[in-house]
Short mmCIF file of C-alpha atoms and ligand atoms in Angstrom, two decimals:
data_model
loop_
_atom_site.label_atom_id
_atom_site.label_comp_id
_atom_site.label_asym_id
_atom_site.label_seq_id
_atom_site.Cartn_x
_atom_site.Cartn_y
_atom_site.Cartn_z
CA UNK A 1 -30.70 -11.69 -13.84
CA UNK A 2 -26.65 -13.49 -12.91
CA UNK A 3 -26.91 -17.35 -13.90
CA UNK A 4 -24.56 -18.27 -11.45
CA UNK A 5 -22.21 -17.08 -8.74
CA UNK A 6 -19.80 -16.20 -10.76
CA UNK A 7 -22.16 -13.43 -12.78
CA UNK A 8 -23.58 -12.67 -9.74
CA UNK A 9 -19.79 -11.88 -7.80
CA UNK A 10 -20.01 -9.56 -11.39
CA UNK A 11 -22.17 -7.82 -11.32
CA UNK A 12 -22.25 -7.48 -6.97
CA UNK A 13 -18.55 -5.73 -8.41
CA UNK A 14 -20.19 -3.07 -10.85
CA UNK A 15 -23.21 -1.98 -8.68
CA UNK A 16 -21.06 -1.09 -5.51
CA UNK A 17 -18.94 1.14 -8.03
CA UNK A 18 -16.24 -0.55 -7.82
CA UNK A 19 -15.98 -1.98 -11.61
CA UNK A 20 -16.40 0.21 -13.98
CA UNK A 21 -14.27 -0.96 -16.87
CA UNK A 22 -15.45 -3.13 -19.24
CA UNK A 23 -12.53 -4.96 -20.22
CA UNK A 24 -11.88 -5.60 -16.62
CA UNK A 25 -15.86 -6.92 -15.76
CA UNK A 26 -15.16 -9.50 -19.32
CA UNK A 27 -11.62 -10.72 -17.66
CA UNK A 28 -13.42 -11.50 -14.51
CA UNK A 29 -15.92 -13.38 -16.02
CA UNK A 30 -13.68 -15.13 -18.11
CA UNK A 31 -11.95 -15.92 -15.23
CA UNK A 32 -13.48 -17.81 -12.25
CA UNK A 33 -12.03 -17.15 -8.76
CA UNK A 34 -12.64 -20.85 -8.06
CA UNK A 35 -9.69 -22.01 -9.75
CA UNK A 36 -7.38 -20.13 -7.41
CA UNK A 37 -9.21 -21.14 -3.88
CA UNK A 38 -8.45 -24.51 -2.75
CA UNK A 39 -10.05 -26.77 0.56
CA UNK A 40 -12.23 -25.59 2.82
CA UNK A 41 -12.26 -21.64 1.31
CA UNK A 42 -13.98 -22.89 -1.89
CA UNK A 43 -17.30 -22.38 -0.56
CA UNK A 44 -16.29 -19.08 0.00
CA UNK A 45 -14.77 -18.38 -3.78
CA UNK A 46 -17.29 -16.08 -4.62
CA UNK A 47 -17.84 -13.81 -1.60
CA UNK A 48 -16.35 -10.61 -1.28
CA UNK A 49 -13.38 -12.01 1.32
CA UNK A 50 -9.03 -12.51 1.02
CA UNK A 51 -8.63 -16.22 1.49
CA UNK A 52 -5.85 -17.71 2.72
CA UNK A 53 -4.07 -19.32 -0.08
CA UNK A 54 -1.46 -20.75 2.95
CA UNK A 55 2.25 -19.66 3.73
CA UNK A 56 -0.07 -17.45 6.00
CA UNK A 57 -0.35 -15.27 2.38
CA UNK A 58 -3.58 -14.70 0.75
CA UNK A 59 -5.68 -13.84 -2.43
CA UNK A 60 -7.27 -10.22 -1.92
CA UNK A 61 -11.03 -9.92 -1.99
CA UNK A 62 -12.64 -9.03 -5.43
CA UNK A 63 -13.66 -5.62 -4.51
CA UNK A 64 -9.96 -4.76 -3.98
CA UNK A 65 -8.92 -6.78 -7.19
CA UNK A 66 -11.69 -5.34 -9.18
CA UNK A 67 -10.61 -1.22 -7.95
CA UNK A 68 -7.13 -2.26 -8.56
CA UNK A 69 -7.47 -3.24 -11.87
CA UNK A 70 -9.82 -0.37 -12.72
CA UNK A 71 -7.85 2.00 -11.38
CA UNK A 72 -4.45 0.97 -13.10
CA UNK A 73 -6.39 0.99 -16.71
CA UNK A 74 -4.31 -1.80 -18.17
CA UNK A 75 -4.60 -2.10 -21.99
CA UNK A 76 -3.79 -4.90 -24.33
CA UNK A 77 -0.25 -4.38 -25.43
CA UNK A 78 0.92 -3.04 -22.46
CA UNK A 79 4.04 -4.57 -20.87
CA UNK A 80 3.21 -4.81 -16.59
CA UNK A 81 4.84 -5.94 -13.39
CA UNK A 82 2.51 -7.77 -10.65
CA UNK A 83 5.23 -7.76 -6.89
CA UNK A 84 2.96 -10.88 -5.14
CA UNK A 85 2.09 -13.33 -7.42
CA UNK A 86 -0.04 -15.34 -4.46
CA UNK A 87 -2.70 -17.62 -5.58
CA UNK A 88 -2.34 -16.33 -9.73
CA UNK A 89 -5.39 -15.05 -9.65
CA UNK A 90 -4.17 -11.56 -10.74
CA UNK A 91 -2.03 -12.31 -12.68
CA UNK A 92 -4.24 -14.33 -14.50
CA UNK A 93 -6.84 -11.48 -14.71
CA UNK A 94 -3.38 -9.41 -16.17
CA UNK A 95 -2.96 -11.91 -18.76
CA UNK A 96 -6.38 -11.33 -20.23
CA UNK A 97 -6.40 -7.67 -20.06
CA UNK A 98 -2.28 -7.24 -22.10
CA UNK A 99 -3.90 -10.36 -24.76
CA UNK A 100 -1.73 -12.23 -26.78
CA UNK A 101 0.55 -8.85 -27.57
CA UNK A 102 1.23 -8.32 -24.13
CA UNK A 103 3.11 -9.19 -20.93
CA UNK A 104 3.17 -9.51 -17.76
CA UNK A 105 6.19 -10.37 -15.01
CA UNK A 106 5.36 -11.51 -12.26
CA UNK A 107 7.06 -12.22 -8.43
CA UNK A 108 6.79 -13.81 -5.46
CA UNK A 109 9.28 -14.74 -3.03
CA UNK A 110 7.44 -17.98 -1.78
CA UNK A 111 8.47 -20.74 -4.40
CA UNK A 112 5.42 -22.64 -3.67
CA UNK A 113 3.24 -20.20 -4.41
CA UNK A 114 5.27 -19.65 -7.57
CA UNK A 115 4.33 -23.35 -8.27
CA UNK A 116 0.90 -23.02 -7.36
CA UNK A 117 0.02 -20.64 -9.10
CA UNK A 118 1.14 -21.99 -12.10
CA UNK A 119 -1.18 -24.25 -11.52
CA UNK A 120 -4.19 -22.76 -11.01
CA UNK A 121 -4.01 -20.18 -14.20
CA UNK A 122 -3.13 -23.70 -15.86
CA UNK A 123 -6.91 -24.57 -14.79
CA UNK A 124 -8.12 -21.82 -16.10
CA UNK A 125 -8.03 -23.41 -20.03
CA UNK A 126 -7.16 -19.75 -21.12
CA UNK A 127 -3.42 -18.99 -22.77
CA UNK A 128 -1.38 -17.63 -20.40
CA UNK A 129 1.88 -17.73 -22.34
CA UNK A 130 2.16 -14.27 -21.82
CA UNK A 131 2.59 -14.00 -18.03
CA UNK A 132 5.98 -15.07 -16.91
CA UNK A 133 6.37 -16.07 -13.20
CA UNK A 134 9.24 -16.40 -11.48
CA UNK A 135 10.44 -16.60 -7.97
CA UNK A 136 12.17 -13.20 -6.57
CA UNK A 137 12.64 -10.47 -3.94
CA UNK A 138 11.24 -8.27 -6.22
CA UNK A 139 10.49 -5.14 -3.63
CA UNK A 140 12.56 -2.89 -5.33
CA UNK A 141 11.40 -4.02 -8.77
CA UNK A 142 12.49 -6.03 -12.08
CA UNK A 143 15.22 -4.20 -13.39
CA UNK A 144 15.95 -6.49 -16.23
CA UNK A 145 12.89 -6.09 -17.77
CA UNK A 146 12.34 -2.30 -17.32
CA UNK A 147 10.59 -0.07 -18.14
CA UNK A 148 7.14 -1.16 -17.92
CA UNK A 149 3.42 0.39 -18.65
CA UNK A 150 1.78 -1.07 -15.47
CA UNK A 151 3.11 -1.90 -11.97
CA UNK A 152 0.67 -3.64 -9.83
CA UNK A 153 1.93 -4.31 -6.30
CA UNK A 154 -0.74 -6.80 -3.97
CA UNK A 155 1.91 -6.93 -0.33
CA UNK A 156 1.74 -3.93 1.60
CA UNK A 157 5.05 -1.16 1.01
CA UNK A 158 6.94 0.50 4.11
CA UNK A 159 7.64 2.91 1.57
CA UNK A 160 6.83 4.83 -1.59
CA UNK A 161 8.02 7.60 -3.36
CA UNK A 162 9.26 9.32 -6.84
CA UNK A 163 12.85 7.86 -6.23
CA UNK A 164 11.78 4.60 -5.51
CA UNK A 165 13.06 1.89 -7.21
CA UNK A 166 9.48 1.03 -8.50
CA UNK A 167 8.67 4.42 -10.06
CA UNK A 168 11.72 4.24 -11.86
CA UNK A 169 10.87 1.47 -13.93
CA UNK A 170 7.90 3.17 -14.94
CA UNK A 171 7.92 4.46 -18.77
CA UNK A 172 7.02 7.86 -18.90
CA UNK A 173 3.61 7.46 -19.07
CA UNK A 174 3.50 4.39 -16.72
CA UNK A 175 1.21 4.50 -13.59
CA UNK A 176 1.58 2.05 -10.73
CA UNK A 177 -0.97 1.64 -7.85
CA UNK A 178 0.35 -0.11 -4.26
CA UNK A 179 -0.88 -0.20 -0.89
CA UNK A 180 1.71 2.15 1.09
CA UNK A 181 1.75 2.48 5.00
CA UNK A 182 2.35 -0.06 8.41
CA UNK A 183 2.65 -3.67 8.15
CA UNK A 184 -1.21 -3.22 9.61
CA UNK A 185 -3.03 -0.93 7.58
CA UNK A 186 -2.30 0.64 4.32
CA UNK A 187 -3.63 2.94 1.88
CA UNK A 188 -3.98 1.92 -2.06
CA UNK A 189 -1.98 4.89 -3.86
CA UNK A 190 -2.12 5.70 -7.52
CA UNK A 191 1.11 7.37 -8.72
CA UNK A 192 1.06 8.68 -12.83
CA UNK A 193 4.75 9.03 -13.59
CA UNK A 194 4.04 11.84 -16.39
CA UNK A 195 2.20 14.16 -14.19
CA UNK A 196 3.95 13.21 -10.97
CA UNK A 197 0.76 12.72 -9.40
CA UNK A 198 0.85 10.61 -6.21
CA UNK A 199 -2.91 9.97 -4.81
CA UNK A 200 -4.27 7.54 -2.21
CA UNK A 201 -7.62 5.81 -3.40
CA UNK A 202 -8.70 3.50 -0.60
CA UNK A 203 -7.47 1.89 2.73
CA UNK A 204 -7.02 -1.25 2.93
CA UNK A 205 -5.58 -4.45 4.21
CA UNK A 206 -2.42 -6.08 2.70
CA UNK A 207 -0.07 -8.86 3.52
CA UNK A 208 3.52 -7.66 4.13
CA UNK A 209 5.89 -7.15 1.37
CA UNK A 210 8.75 -8.33 2.58
CA UNK A 211 12.43 -7.82 1.46
CA UNK A 212 14.98 -5.05 0.34
CA UNK A 213 12.70 -2.55 -0.37
CA UNK A 214 10.11 -4.17 1.70
CA UNK A 215 9.69 -4.89 5.54
CA UNK A 216 12.18 -6.90 7.26
CA UNK A 217 11.65 -10.62 7.46
CA UNK A 218 13.00 -10.28 11.53
CA UNK A 219 9.88 -8.25 12.16
CA UNK A 220 7.30 -10.34 9.76
CA UNK A 221 8.94 -13.63 11.88
CA UNK A 222 8.00 -11.83 15.31
CA UNK A 223 3.97 -11.16 14.24
N1 SAH B 1 -1.94 -11.16 -6.31
C1 SAH B 1 -1.74 -12.19 -5.57
C2 SAH B 1 -2.41 -11.69 -3.64
C3 SAH B 1 -0.78 -11.31 -3.40
S1 SAH B 1 -0.43 -11.89 -1.52
C4 SAH B 1 -3.45 -12.88 -6.02
O1 SAH B 1 -4.28 -12.48 -6.63
O2 SAH B 1 -3.46 -13.90 -5.67
C5 SAH B 1 1.02 -10.95 -1.48
C6 SAH B 1 2.37 -12.06 -2.28
O3 SAH B 1 3.11 -11.05 -2.18
C7 SAH B 1 2.36 -13.51 -0.88
O4 SAH B 1 2.12 -14.58 -1.92
C8 SAH B 1 3.67 -12.48 -1.01
O5 SAH B 1 4.19 -14.03 -0.68
C9 SAH B 1 4.19 -12.24 -1.79
N2 SAH B 1 5.48 -11.11 -1.61
C10 SAH B 1 5.84 -10.72 0.17
N3 SAH B 1 7.01 -10.00 0.04
C11 SAH B 1 7.90 -10.27 -1.73
C12 SAH B 1 8.44 -9.61 -2.63
N4 SAH B 1 9.32 -8.79 -1.81
N5 SAH B 1 9.00 -9.77 -3.95
C13 SAH B 1 7.79 -11.05 -4.45
N6 SAH B 1 6.31 -11.17 -3.83
C14 SAH B 1 6.42 -11.03 -2.17
#
């Protein structure tokens, strides 16, 4: 029997089939989502909903977070790029999954969110020093630290194919997971660089990725 709401949330994710990896399950139990949710959203910290984190952005629903990390198969010691830090929740989970010998580079285009994410991650009481946060348009990736073992994009991308800069920044055995589609609806795609295989795995709704390889800002403002 789950002992508290966090354990209940994780047990539900497992039952629903969104959480198969033990490592991701452990990470989700260790990193309490409550630290990444504020104000009037706190009562919903363990509900399976995306929640506002300010500046028009959201923390993804636990189902989507669990599903993406499960599919991405992040291992200890890996070097991971996250595009879209938001609350820092996913970044903290990645930090736990790669362990002290791994590295996570996470970018947000909104500096206030980079700062909030740092604060939130600090509240977990865990050592997240292997996770480097910065404010930048990372829609075309982060060439300086490439190649990455894994890339996770947590904002909607208008396009992705083998010629995309993010595909080029993966190591030869690398994998990427990202929502790809229009501003309103997307499919999560998983790309395996070795086989060149690209698979649509789940219909989803993410906030748009803005910038050079994302949507144009003007379109964003007109919505
Ligand atoms: N992974 C986050 C949720 C991300 S929401 C979490 O766990 O809470 C998507 C984020 O992508 C938003 O915070 C948004 O500001 C950011 N974003 C949008 N365009 C971006 C870009 N070009 N580069 C980096 N971040 C971007």
